[in-house]
mmCIF file of C-alpha atoms in Angstrom:
data_model
loop_
_atom_site.group_PDB
_atom_site.id
_atom_site.type_symbol
_atom_site.label_atom_id
_atom_site.label_comp_id
_atom_site.label_asym_id
_atom_site.label_seq_id
_atom_site.Cartn_x
_atom_site.Cartn_y
_atom_site.Cartn_z
ATOM 1 C CA UNK A 1 -78.563 64.601 -135.777
ATOM 2 C CA UNK A 2 -81.391 62.223 -134.907
ATOM 3 C CA UNK A 3 -84.326 63.046 -132.636
ATOM 4 C CA UNK A 4 -82.798 60.816 -129.967
ATOM 5 C CA UNK A 5 -79.445 62.634 -130.094
ATOM 6 C CA UNK A 6 -81.213 66.015 -129.971
ATOM 7 C CA UNK A 7 -82.645 65.040 -126.575
ATOM 8 C CA UNK A 8 -79.323 63.712 -125.297
ATOM 9 C CA UNK A 9 -80.390 60.085 -125.658
ATOM 10 C CA UNK A 10 -79.316 57.156 -127.798
ATOM 11 C CA UNK A 11 -81.480 55.573 -130.440
ATOM 12 C CA UNK A 12 -82.403 52.080 -129.107
ATOM 13 C CA UNK A 13 -82.605 50.746 -132.639
ATOM 14 C CA UNK A 14 -78.897 51.065 -133.432
ATOM 15 C CA UNK A 15 -75.961 48.821 -132.628
ATOM 16 C CA UNK A 16 -75.188 48.588 -128.868
ATOM 17 C CA UNK A 17 -71.503 49.449 -129.431
ATOM 18 C CA UNK A 18 -72.493 52.645 -131.239
ATOM 19 C CA UNK A 19 -75.000 53.446 -128.495
ATOM 20 C CA UNK A 20 -72.296 52.978 -125.847
ATOM 21 C CA UNK A 21 -70.075 55.395 -127.754
ATOM 22 C CA UNK A 22 -72.938 57.914 -127.881
ATOM 23 C CA UNK A 23 -73.591 57.510 -124.147
ATOM 24 C CA UNK A 24 -69.945 58.179 -123.338
ATOM 25 C CA UNK A 25 -69.895 61.181 -125.660
ATOM 26 C CA UNK A 26 -73.001 62.586 -123.967
ATOM 27 C CA UNK A 27 -71.292 62.056 -120.602
ATOM 28 C CA UNK A 28 -68.264 64.055 -121.784
ATOM 29 C CA UNK A 29 -70.532 66.856 -123.023
ATOM 30 C CA UNK A 30 -72.412 66.945 -119.706
ATOM 31 C CA UNK A 31 -69.164 67.128 -117.717
ATOM 32 C CA UNK A 32 -67.874 69.846 -120.032
ATOM 33 C CA UNK A 33 -71.065 71.859 -119.566
ATOM 34 C CA UNK A 34 -70.768 71.697 -115.783
ATOM 35 C CA UNK A 35 -67.057 72.525 -115.810
ATOM 36 C CA UNK A 36 -67.615 75.548 -118.045
ATOM 37 C CA UNK A 37 -69.968 77.028 -115.426
ATOM 38 C CA UNK A 38 -67.459 76.155 -112.710
ATOM 39 C CA UNK A 39 -64.576 77.727 -114.623
ATOM 40 C CA UNK A 40 -66.535 80.906 -115.324
ATOM 41 C CA UNK A 41 -67.292 81.315 -111.603
ATOM 42 C CA UNK A 42 -63.659 80.747 -110.669
ATOM 43 C CA UNK A 43 -62.562 83.171 -113.392
ATOM 44 C CA UNK A 44 -64.900 85.846 -112.028
ATOM 45 C CA UNK A 45 -63.488 85.439 -108.513
ATOM 46 C CA UNK A 46 -59.928 85.418 -109.820
ATOM 47 C CA UNK A 47 -60.623 88.551 -111.868
ATOM 48 C CA UNK A 48 -61.939 90.349 -108.786
ATOM 49 C CA UNK A 49 -58.954 89.233 -106.734
ATOM 50 C CA UNK A 50 -56.390 90.376 -109.312
ATOM 51 C CA UNK A 51 -57.953 93.598 -110.528
ATOM 52 C CA UNK A 52 -60.437 94.799 -107.906
ATOM 53 C CA UNK A 53 -59.300 93.240 -104.649
ATOM 54 C CA UNK A 54 -56.485 94.095 -102.270
ATOM 55 C CA UNK A 55 -53.003 94.204 -103.752
ATOM 56 C CA UNK A 56 -51.888 91.464 -101.353
ATOM 57 C CA UNK A 57 -54.199 89.014 -103.129
ATOM 58 C CA UNK A 58 -53.092 89.795 -106.654
ATOM 59 C CA UNK A 59 -51.279 87.073 -108.509
ATOM 60 C CA UNK A 60 -51.280 87.539 -112.301
ATOM 61 C CA UNK A 61 -49.774 84.111 -112.966
ATOM 62 C CA UNK A 62 -52.629 82.369 -111.164
ATOM 63 C CA UNK A 63 -55.197 84.481 -113.011
ATOM 64 C CA UNK A 64 -53.538 83.620 -116.320
ATOM 65 C CA UNK A 65 -53.719 79.910 -115.486
ATOM 66 C CA UNK A 66 -57.430 80.191 -114.637
ATOM 67 C CA UNK A 67 -58.090 82.191 -117.806
ATOM 68 C CA UNK A 68 -56.311 79.630 -120.000
ATOM 69 C CA UNK A 69 -58.186 76.733 -118.376
ATOM 70 C CA UNK A 70 -61.523 78.518 -118.792
ATOM 71 C CA UNK A 71 -60.780 79.357 -122.415
ATOM 72 C CA UNK A 72 -59.794 75.744 -123.102
ATOM 73 C CA UNK A 73 -62.981 74.361 -121.545
ATOM 74 C CA UNK A 74 -65.160 76.888 -123.372
ATOM 75 C CA UNK A 75 -63.472 76.045 -126.670
ATOM 76 C CA UNK A 76 -64.004 72.320 -126.151
ATOM 77 C CA UNK A 77 -67.645 72.887 -125.237
ATOM 78 C CA UNK A 78 -68.439 75.258 -128.109
ATOM 79 C CA UNK A 79 -66.718 72.996 -130.652
ATOM 80 C CA UNK A 80 -67.969 69.744 -129.100
ATOM 81 C CA UNK A 81 -70.196 68.789 -132.043
ATOM 82 C CA UNK A 82 -67.258 69.086 -134.427
ATOM 83 C CA UNK A 83 -64.712 67.192 -132.321
ATOM 84 C CA UNK A 84 -64.271 63.460 -131.975
ATOM 85 C CA UNK A 85 -65.220 61.769 -128.738
ATOM 86 C CA UNK A 86 -61.610 60.711 -128.109
ATOM 87 C CA UNK A 87 -60.300 64.247 -128.634
ATOM 88 C CA UNK A 88 -62.892 65.772 -126.294
ATOM 89 C CA UNK A 89 -62.278 63.182 -123.586
ATOM 90 C CA UNK A 90 -58.502 63.583 -123.791
ATOM 91 C CA UNK A 91 -58.772 67.375 -123.864
ATOM 92 C CA UNK A 92 -61.073 67.357 -120.830
ATOM 93 C CA UNK A 93 -58.632 65.255 -118.806
ATOM 94 C CA UNK A 94 -55.701 67.433 -119.872
ATOM 95 C CA UNK A 95 -57.468 70.596 -118.680
ATOM 96 C CA UNK A 96 -58.454 68.986 -115.366
ATOM 97 C CA UNK A 97 -55.025 67.579 -114.537
ATOM 98 C CA UNK A 98 -53.039 70.571 -115.814
ATOM 99 C CA UNK A 99 -55.248 72.953 -113.820
ATOM 100 C CA UNK A 100 -54.908 70.801 -110.708
ATOM 101 C CA UNK A 101 -51.147 70.468 -111.205
ATOM 102 C CA UNK A 102 -50.733 74.218 -111.761
ATOM 103 C CA UNK A 103 -52.676 75.003 -108.604
ATOM 104 C CA UNK A 104 -50.682 72.484 -106.582
ATOM 105 C CA UNK A 105 -47.339 73.792 -107.791
ATOM 106 C CA UNK A 106 -48.410 77.400 -107.221
ATOM 107 C CA UNK A 107 -50.230 77.185 -103.872
ATOM 108 C CA UNK A 108 -48.932 73.923 -102.463
ATOM 109 C CA UNK A 109 -51.170 72.178 -99.952
ATOM 110 C CA UNK A 110 -53.346 75.297 -99.715
ATOM 111 C CA UNK A 111 -54.563 74.884 -103.294
ATOM 112 C CA UNK A 112 -58.126 73.517 -103.646
ATOM 113 C CA UNK A 113 -56.978 71.255 -106.482
ATOM 114 C CA UNK A 114 -58.072 67.967 -104.935
ATOM 115 C CA UNK A 115 -61.472 68.436 -106.567
ATOM 116 C CA UNK A 116 -59.930 68.586 -110.017
ATOM 117 C CA UNK A 117 -57.732 65.539 -109.436
ATOM 118 C CA UNK A 118 -60.746 63.599 -108.117
ATOM 119 C CA UNK A 119 -62.888 64.657 -111.074
ATOM 120 C CA UNK A 120 -60.122 63.655 -113.456
ATOM 121 C CA UNK A 121 -59.829 60.201 -111.889
ATOM 122 C CA UNK A 122 -63.598 59.747 -111.946
ATOM 123 C CA UNK A 123 -63.979 60.809 -115.579
ATOM 124 C CA UNK A 124 -61.039 58.670 -116.684
ATOM 125 C CA UNK A 125 -62.492 55.644 -114.869
ATOM 126 C CA UNK A 126 -65.759 56.069 -116.794
ATOM 127 C CA UNK A 127 -64.233 56.734 -120.208
ATOM 128 C CA UNK A 128 -60.898 54.928 -120.367
ATOM 129 C CA UNK A 129 -59.361 51.545 -119.656
ATOM 130 C CA UNK A 130 -58.110 50.614 -116.209
ATOM 131 C CA UNK A 131 -54.430 50.926 -117.093
ATOM 132 C CA UNK A 132 -55.008 54.550 -118.165
ATOM 133 C CA UNK A 133 -56.506 55.340 -114.756
ATOM 134 C CA UNK A 134 -53.551 53.724 -112.993
ATOM 135 C CA UNK A 135 -51.135 55.762 -115.127
ATOM 136 C CA UNK A 136 -52.947 58.973 -114.164
ATOM 137 C CA UNK A 137 -52.894 58.017 -110.486
ATOM 138 C CA UNK A 138 -49.177 57.271 -110.678
ATOM 139 C CA UNK A 139 -48.472 60.537 -112.486
ATOM 140 C CA UNK A 140 -50.500 62.503 -109.948
ATOM 141 C CA UNK A 141 -48.660 60.876 -107.051
ATOM 142 C CA UNK A 142 -45.360 61.842 -108.679
ATOM 143 C CA UNK A 143 -46.494 65.464 -109.138
ATOM 144 C CA UNK A 144 -47.618 65.687 -105.498
ATOM 145 C CA UNK A 145 -44.317 64.200 -104.337
ATOM 146 C CA UNK A 146 -42.346 66.732 -106.383
ATOM 147 C CA UNK A 147 -44.462 69.641 -105.086
ATOM 148 C CA UNK A 148 -44.015 68.436 -101.524
ATOM 149 C CA UNK A 149 -40.245 68.107 -101.966
ATOM 150 C CA UNK A 150 -40.017 71.606 -103.460
ATOM 151 C CA UNK A 151 -42.030 73.094 -100.593
ATOM 152 C CA UNK A 152 -40.236 71.215 -97.818
ATOM 153 C CA UNK A 153 -36.770 71.895 -99.195
ATOM 154 C CA UNK A 154 -37.463 75.590 -99.715
ATOM 155 C CA UNK A 155 -37.025 75.393 -103.482
ATOM 156 C CA UNK A 156 -40.459 76.909 -103.991
ATOM 157 C CA UNK A 157 -42.413 79.406 -101.927
ATOM 158 C CA UNK A 158 -45.849 80.883 -102.466
ATOM 159 C CA UNK A 159 -45.430 84.532 -103.567
ATOM 160 C CA UNK A 160 -48.522 85.765 -101.695
ATOM 161 C CA UNK A 161 -49.584 85.842 -98.066
ATOM 162 C CA UNK A 162 -51.805 82.783 -97.636
ATOM 163 C CA UNK A 163 -53.003 84.012 -94.252
ATOM 164 C CA UNK A 164 -54.272 87.187 -95.886
ATOM 165 C CA UNK A 165 -55.966 85.106 -98.544
ATOM 166 C CA UNK A 166 -57.704 83.024 -95.893
ATOM 167 C CA UNK A 167 -59.109 86.178 -94.292
ATOM 168 C CA UNK A 168 -61.028 87.153 -97.435
ATOM 169 C CA UNK A 169 -64.683 85.971 -97.535
ATOM 170 C CA UNK A 170 -64.593 85.821 -101.323
ATOM 171 C CA UNK A 171 -61.995 83.069 -101.104
ATOM 172 C CA UNK A 172 -64.298 80.910 -99.006
ATOM 173 C CA UNK A 173 -67.223 81.677 -101.290
ATOM 174 C CA UNK A 174 -65.016 80.596 -104.181
ATOM 175 C CA UNK A 175 -64.179 77.360 -102.368
ATOM 176 C CA UNK A 176 -67.840 76.593 -101.688
ATOM 177 C CA UNK A 177 -68.776 77.360 -105.292
ATOM 178 C CA UNK A 178 -65.980 75.134 -106.518
ATOM 179 C CA UNK A 179 -67.114 72.240 -104.363
ATOM 180 C CA UNK A 180 -70.814 72.692 -105.147
ATOM 181 C CA UNK A 181 -70.429 73.178 -108.889
ATOM 182 C CA UNK A 182 -67.889 70.384 -109.337
ATOM 183 C CA UNK A 183 -70.053 67.969 -107.341
ATOM 184 C CA UNK A 184 -73.149 69.115 -109.227
ATOM 185 C CA UNK A 185 -71.441 68.703 -112.593
ATOM 186 C CA UNK A 186 -70.345 65.159 -111.824
ATOM 187 C CA UNK A 187 -73.661 64.183 -110.195
ATOM 188 C CA UNK A 188 -75.701 65.494 -113.134
ATOM 189 C CA UNK A 189 -73.485 63.881 -115.748
ATOM 190 C CA UNK A 190 -73.312 60.611 -113.843
ATOM 191 C CA UNK A 191 -77.072 60.503 -113.340
ATOM 192 C CA UNK A 192 -77.684 60.825 -117.073
ATOM 193 C CA UNK A 193 -74.912 58.315 -117.763
ATOM 194 C CA UNK A 194 -76.365 55.704 -115.404
ATOM 195 C CA UNK A 195 -79.874 56.093 -116.818
ATOM 196 C CA UNK A 196 -78.565 55.713 -120.350
ATOM 197 C CA UNK A 197 -76.482 52.671 -119.374
ATOM 198 C CA UNK A 198 -79.494 51.086 -117.673
ATOM 199 C CA UNK A 199 -81.543 51.627 -120.822
ATOM 200 C CA UNK A 200 -78.736 50.149 -122.921
ATOM 201 C CA UNK A 201 -78.450 47.074 -120.704
ATOM 202 C CA UNK A 202 -82.209 46.534 -120.853
ATOM 203 C CA UNK A 203 -82.179 46.840 -124.644
ATOM 204 C CA UNK A 204 -79.209 44.472 -124.949
ATOM 205 C CA UNK A 205 -80.978 41.954 -122.716
ATOM 206 C CA UNK A 206 -84.128 42.277 -124.811
ATOM 207 C CA UNK A 207 -82.141 41.823 -128.022
ATOM 208 C CA UNK A 208 -80.396 38.760 -126.591
ATOM 209 C CA UNK A 209 -83.781 37.333 -125.618
ATOM 210 C CA UNK A 210 -85.126 38.007 -129.109
ATOM 211 C CA UNK A 211 -82.043 36.465 -130.729
ATOM 212 C CA UNK A 212 -82.356 33.378 -128.540
ATOM 213 C CA UNK A 213 -86.049 33.103 -129.444
ATOM 214 C CA UNK A 214 -85.195 33.444 -133.134
ATOM 215 C CA UNK A 215 -82.491 30.778 -132.856
ATOM 216 C CA UNK A 216 -84.906 28.489 -131.044
ATOM 217 C CA UNK A 217 -87.474 29.118 -133.756
ATOM 218 C CA UNK A 218 -84.921 28.362 -136.478
ATOM 219 C CA UNK A 219 -83.946 25.132 -134.728
ATOM 220 C CA UNK A 220 -87.640 24.287 -134.366
ATOM 221 C CA UNK A 221 -88.318 24.988 -138.048
ATOM 222 C CA UNK A 222 -85.334 22.842 -139.005
ATOM 223 C CA UNK A 223 -86.820 19.833 -137.217
ATOM 224 C CA UNK A 224 -90.577 20.454 -137.389
ATOM 225 C CA UNK A 225 -93.171 20.633 -140.129
ATOM 226 C CA UNK A 226 -94.353 24.189 -140.845
ATOM 227 C CA UNK A 227 -97.967 23.228 -141.504
ATOM 228 C CA UNK A 228 -98.699 20.836 -138.653
ATOM 229 C CA UNK A 229 -95.976 21.672 -136.140
ATOM 230 C CA UNK A 230 -95.094 17.978 -135.871
ATOM 231 C CA UNK A 231 -91.493 16.763 -135.947
ATOM 232 C CA UNK A 232 -90.138 15.829 -139.358
ATOM 233 C CA UNK A 233 -88.457 12.540 -140.206
ATOM 234 C CA UNK A 234 -84.990 13.707 -139.156
ATOM 235 C CA UNK A 235 -86.123 14.384 -135.593
ATOM 236 C CA UNK A 236 -88.221 11.204 -135.582
ATOM 237 C CA UNK A 237 -85.100 9.221 -136.525
ATOM 238 C CA UNK A 238 -83.120 10.786 -133.664
ATOM 239 C CA UNK A 239 -85.867 10.008 -131.169
ATOM 240 C CA UNK A 240 -86.179 6.467 -132.526
ATOM 241 C CA UNK A 241 -82.480 5.852 -131.914
ATOM 242 C CA UNK A 242 -82.800 7.260 -128.391
ATOM 243 C CA UNK A 243 -85.847 5.091 -127.697
ATOM 244 C CA UNK A 244 -84.102 1.952 -128.989
ATOM 245 C CA UNK A 245 -80.995 2.667 -126.910
ATOM 246 C CA UNK A 246 -83.153 3.059 -123.814
ATOM 247 C CA UNK A 247 -85.121 -0.092 -124.673
ATOM 248 C CA UNK A 248 -81.906 -2.130 -124.978
ATOM 249 C CA UNK A 249 -80.919 -0.977 -121.512
ATOM 250 C CA UNK A 250 -84.333 -1.396 -119.862
ATOM 251 C CA UNK A 251 -85.536 -4.504 -121.684
ATOM 252 C CA UNK A 252 -88.706 -2.719 -122.799
ATOM 253 C CA UNK A 253 -90.118 -2.563 -126.321
ATOM 254 C CA UNK A 254 -90.828 0.284 -128.700
ATOM 255 C CA UNK A 255 -93.384 0.464 -131.514
ATOM 256 C CA UNK A 256 -92.709 2.114 -134.861
ATOM 257 C CA UNK A 257 -95.912 2.961 -136.765
ATOM 258 C CA UNK A 258 -96.247 4.002 -140.392
ATOM 259 C CA UNK A 259 -99.534 5.811 -140.984
ATOM 260 C CA UNK A 260 -101.008 6.830 -144.343
ATOM 261 C CA UNK A 261 -104.307 8.714 -144.593
ATOM 262 C CA UNK A 262 -107.189 7.125 -146.491
ATOM 263 C CA UNK A 263 -109.418 9.417 -148.545
ATOM 264 C CA UNK A 264 -107.147 12.443 -148.242
ATOM 265 C CA UNK A 265 -106.651 12.832 -151.991
ATOM 266 C CA UNK A 266 -110.410 12.904 -152.558
ATOM 267 C CA UNK A 267 -110.855 15.637 -149.928
ATOM 268 C CA UNK A 268 -108.009 17.627 -151.424
ATOM 269 C CA UNK A 269 -109.347 17.310 -154.976
ATOM 270 C CA UNK A 270 -112.954 18.077 -154.070
ATOM 271 C CA UNK A 271 -112.548 20.875 -151.534
ATOM 272 C CA UNK A 272 -109.151 22.332 -152.398
ATOM 273 C CA UNK A 273 -105.748 22.610 -150.779
ATOM 274 C CA UNK A 274 -106.991 24.721 -147.876
ATOM 275 C CA UNK A 275 -109.326 21.913 -146.894
ATOM 276 C CA UNK A 276 -106.444 19.472 -147.236
ATOM 277 C CA UNK A 277 -104.307 21.645 -144.984
ATOM 278 C CA UNK A 278 -107.098 21.762 -142.415
ATOM 279 C CA UNK A 279 -107.309 17.959 -142.487
ATOM 280 C CA UNK A 280 -103.545 17.586 -141.996
ATOM 281 C CA UNK A 281 -103.525 20.072 -139.112
ATOM 282 C CA UNK A 282 -106.487 18.368 -137.443
ATOM 283 C CA UNK A 283 -104.947 14.922 -137.875
ATOM 284 C CA UNK A 284 -101.714 16.227 -136.336
ATOM 285 C CA UNK A 285 -103.575 17.553 -133.292
ATOM 286 C CA UNK A 286 -105.468 14.299 -132.885
ATOM 287 C CA UNK A 287 -102.269 12.267 -133.189
ATOM 288 C CA UNK A 288 -100.613 14.315 -130.446
ATOM 289 C CA UNK A 289 -103.678 13.833 -128.249
ATOM 290 C CA UNK A 290 -103.707 10.083 -128.843
ATOM 291 C CA UNK A 291 -100.130 9.424 -127.689
ATOM 292 C CA UNK A 292 -98.224 10.149 -124.489
ATOM 293 C CA UNK A 293 -95.961 13.170 -124.104
ATOM 294 C CA UNK A 294 -92.947 10.840 -124.120
ATOM 295 C CA UNK A 295 -93.992 9.401 -127.503
ATOM 296 C CA UNK A 296 -93.430 11.000 -130.897
ATOM 297 C CA UNK A 297 -95.853 11.717 -133.726
ATOM 298 C CA UNK A 298 -94.147 13.039 -136.870
ATOM 299 C CA UNK A 299 -95.140 14.026 -140.373
ATOM 300 C CA UNK A 300 -92.767 12.604 -142.972
ATOM 301 C CA UNK A 301 -94.369 14.142 -146.045
ATOM 302 C CA UNK A 302 -97.685 14.507 -147.846
ATOM 303 C CA UNK A 303 -100.325 12.555 -145.931
ATOM 304 C CA UNK A 304 -97.849 10.166 -144.298
ATOM 305 C CA UNK A 305 -97.006 10.115 -140.607
ATOM 306 C CA UNK A 306 -94.968 8.016 -138.197
ATOM 307 C CA UNK A 307 -95.608 7.372 -134.511
ATOM 308 C CA UNK A 308 -92.922 6.108 -132.105
ATOM 309 C CA UNK A 309 -94.158 4.585 -128.860
ATOM 310 C CA UNK A 310 -91.447 4.038 -126.246
ATOM 311 C CA UNK A 311 -91.174 2.007 -123.039
ATOM 312 C CA UNK A 312 -93.811 -0.624 -123.890
ATOM 313 C CA UNK A 313 -93.953 -3.687 -121.673
ATOM 314 C CA UNK A 314 -96.139 -5.584 -124.166
ATOM 315 C CA UNK A 315 -96.621 -5.244 -127.913
ATOM 316 C CA UNK A 316 -100.408 -5.272 -127.652
ATOM 317 C CA UNK A 317 -100.275 -1.783 -126.096
ATOM 318 C CA UNK A 318 -99.290 -0.542 -129.553
ATOM 319 C CA UNK A 319 -102.500 -2.047 -130.923
ATOM 320 C CA UNK A 320 -104.511 -0.209 -128.277
ATOM 321 C CA UNK A 321 -102.906 3.082 -129.301
ATOM 322 C CA UNK A 322 -103.492 2.310 -132.988
ATOM 323 C CA UNK A 323 -107.205 1.768 -132.314
ATOM 324 C CA UNK A 324 -107.314 5.061 -130.436
ATOM 325 C CA UNK A 325 -105.630 6.808 -133.373
ATOM 326 C CA UNK A 326 -108.065 5.282 -135.878
ATOM 327 C CA UNK A 327 -111.048 6.473 -133.853
ATOM 328 C CA UNK A 328 -109.607 9.957 -133.474
ATOM 329 C CA UNK A 329 -108.728 10.374 -137.145
ATOM 330 C CA UNK A 330 -112.038 8.911 -138.301
ATOM 331 C CA UNK A 331 -114.094 11.562 -136.515
ATOM 332 C CA UNK A 332 -115.565 14.160 -138.933
ATOM 333 C CA UNK A 333 -113.586 17.349 -139.537
ATOM 334 C CA UNK A 334 -115.634 20.534 -139.885
ATOM 335 C CA UNK A 335 -114.593 22.781 -142.753
ATOM 336 C CA UNK A 336 -116.587 25.570 -144.417
ATOM 337 C CA UNK A 337 -119.920 23.976 -143.648
ATOM 338 C CA UNK A 338 -118.763 20.506 -144.667
ATOM 339 C CA UNK A 339 -117.948 17.434 -142.584
ATOM 340 C CA UNK A 340 -114.736 16.030 -144.041
ATOM 341 C CA UNK A 341 -113.913 12.388 -143.421
ATOM 342 C CA UNK A 342 -110.619 10.550 -143.728
ATOM 343 C CA UNK A 343 -109.272 7.308 -142.353
ATOM 344 C CA UNK A 344 -105.843 5.804 -141.841
ATOM 345 C CA UNK A 345 -103.894 2.694 -142.730
ATOM 346 C CA UNK A 346 -101.340 1.842 -140.052
ATOM 347 C CA UNK A 347 -98.421 -0.570 -140.116
ATOM 348 C CA UNK A 348 -96.768 -1.413 -136.781
ATOM 349 C CA UNK A 349 -93.282 -2.813 -136.172
ATOM 350 C CA UNK A 350 -92.084 -3.765 -132.684
ATOM 351 C CA UNK A 351 -88.492 -3.457 -131.504
ATOM 352 C CA UNK A 352 -86.818 -5.857 -130.991
ATOM 353 C CA UNK A 353 -89.440 -8.440 -132.063
ATOM 354 C CA UNK A 354 -89.598 -7.515 -135.756
ATOM 355 C CA UNK A 355 -86.232 -5.818 -136.266
ATOM 356 C CA UNK A 356 -83.234 -4.743 -134.224
ATOM 357 C CA UNK A 357 -82.376 -1.584 -136.135
ATOM 358 C CA UNK A 358 -84.308 1.419 -137.390
ATOM 359 C CA UNK A 359 -84.045 0.597 -141.070
ATOM 360 C CA UNK A 360 -85.483 -2.838 -140.425
ATOM 361 C CA UNK A 361 -88.345 -1.372 -138.382
ATOM 362 C CA UNK A 362 -89.163 1.141 -141.106
ATOM 363 C CA UNK A 363 -89.103 -1.524 -143.789
ATOM 364 C CA UNK A 364 -91.419 -4.005 -142.089
ATOM 365 C CA UNK A 365 -93.768 -1.281 -140.783
ATOM 366 C CA UNK A 366 -94.042 0.152 -144.289
ATOM 367 C CA UNK A 367 -94.772 -3.305 -145.675
ATOM 368 C CA UNK A 368 -97.507 -3.846 -143.083
ATOM 369 C CA UNK A 369 -99.042 -0.453 -143.856
ATOM 370 C CA UNK A 370 -99.245 -1.222 -147.572
ATOM 371 C CA UNK A 371 -100.789 -4.576 -146.766
ATOM 372 C CA UNK A 372 -103.580 -2.673 -145.015
ATOM 373 C CA UNK A 373 -103.892 -0.317 -147.983
ATOM 374 C CA UNK A 374 -104.448 -3.197 -150.381
ATOM 375 C CA UNK A 375 -106.797 -5.114 -148.096
ATOM 376 C CA UNK A 376 -109.534 -2.714 -147.077
ATOM 377 C CA UNK A 377 -107.839 0.339 -145.495
ATOM 378 C CA UNK A 378 -108.688 2.103 -142.225
ATOM 379 C CA UNK A 379 -107.124 -0.634 -140.118
ATOM 380 C CA UNK A 380 -103.826 -1.392 -138.450
ATOM 381 C CA UNK A 381 -101.499 -4.328 -139.032
ATOM 382 C CA UNK A 382 -98.546 -5.640 -137.050
ATOM 383 C CA UNK A 383 -95.494 -6.544 -139.100
ATOM 384 C CA UNK A 384 -95.163 -10.297 -139.750
ATOM 385 C CA UNK A 385 -92.710 -12.559 -141.519
ATOM 386 C CA UNK A 386 -93.571 -12.589 -145.214
ATOM 387 C CA UNK A 387 -94.163 -16.348 -145.135
ATOM 388 C CA UNK A 388 -97.133 -15.984 -142.755
ATOM 389 C CA UNK A 389 -100.546 -14.793 -143.924
ATOM 390 C CA UNK A 390 -101.392 -11.176 -143.232
ATOM 391 C CA UNK A 391 -103.950 -10.766 -140.441
ATOM 392 C CA UNK A 392 -105.817 -7.483 -140.488
ATOM 393 C CA UNK A 393 -107.063 -5.924 -137.273
ATOM 394 C CA UNK A 394 -110.288 -3.932 -137.353
#
């Protein structure tokens, strides 16, 4: 037994289905505990009536029925830790309905058995499926109909004087005890059950929230770079296709930039990989700050990045953004008392001016970027037909 079970609670760390089973089992145990006290009180009153009270109130058959019901409930309660939940629940319902049926058949409408029928319906509604409850209701209605027919047709009569019974104060005390203890047993068990169910629902909701967050994180990791947090090429490709589709519809342009860092290898070799990581993270932050929220900056590997600018009315806006990126990246990066410096070579392709598909944009932007690399670095270059001379932009 765990510490949680010892206190009548369910361990929040286990499977919700197992916790629900534990909650229902605790509910059965709580109902059994209350019914044992109820049965012992009824047994005491029945014992007095049959052995110490007036002879007109004695009815050995009724006492035997109460004694058997009490013994059954006590046995279930004492052996509860060694019995399965299903066996205890079924046994509890059998005792309730057999006791109620025996009282109804014996005393007719004068029997206070409605409490036991009601408790049986309530417990079955908590523990069993709806069709089981309907079967119990139908069976109870049939039993009541048979008892009524037997009483009305004279086939069965009560062997004691009910008027004499009603004149005994102990009978009314017994009725009040029955009502109070049965209501108390159900209220106590149901209170614990509702608190446990509320705790379970809160834990399930928390687990669902955590699972959703984990799934979102997995999806994010599948499309974003772990080091910089930028999208990777796969997501950049998807956004490029979306931007081109929108541009075809709106008549606007998009810019596809290839960006390769200048001087990154020297920083990495001189100051180590941690310094290189700091540079990449800082460059990523500066790229995100240099573009609009609707644009995309992505890391495609090593010290290479792409930037997709959407909804451009003129191509020269891409040049303005490229200049902004160059200034941002060129600012010193503080690391361990050093001011690290890198630059960038940028190739720019405009859709649909330079190509009408993504592969074409990537190809001409990459060519323009390498033209910058071989002609001075730390500049940007628009893609041009290979027959025209390359014009570098400072």
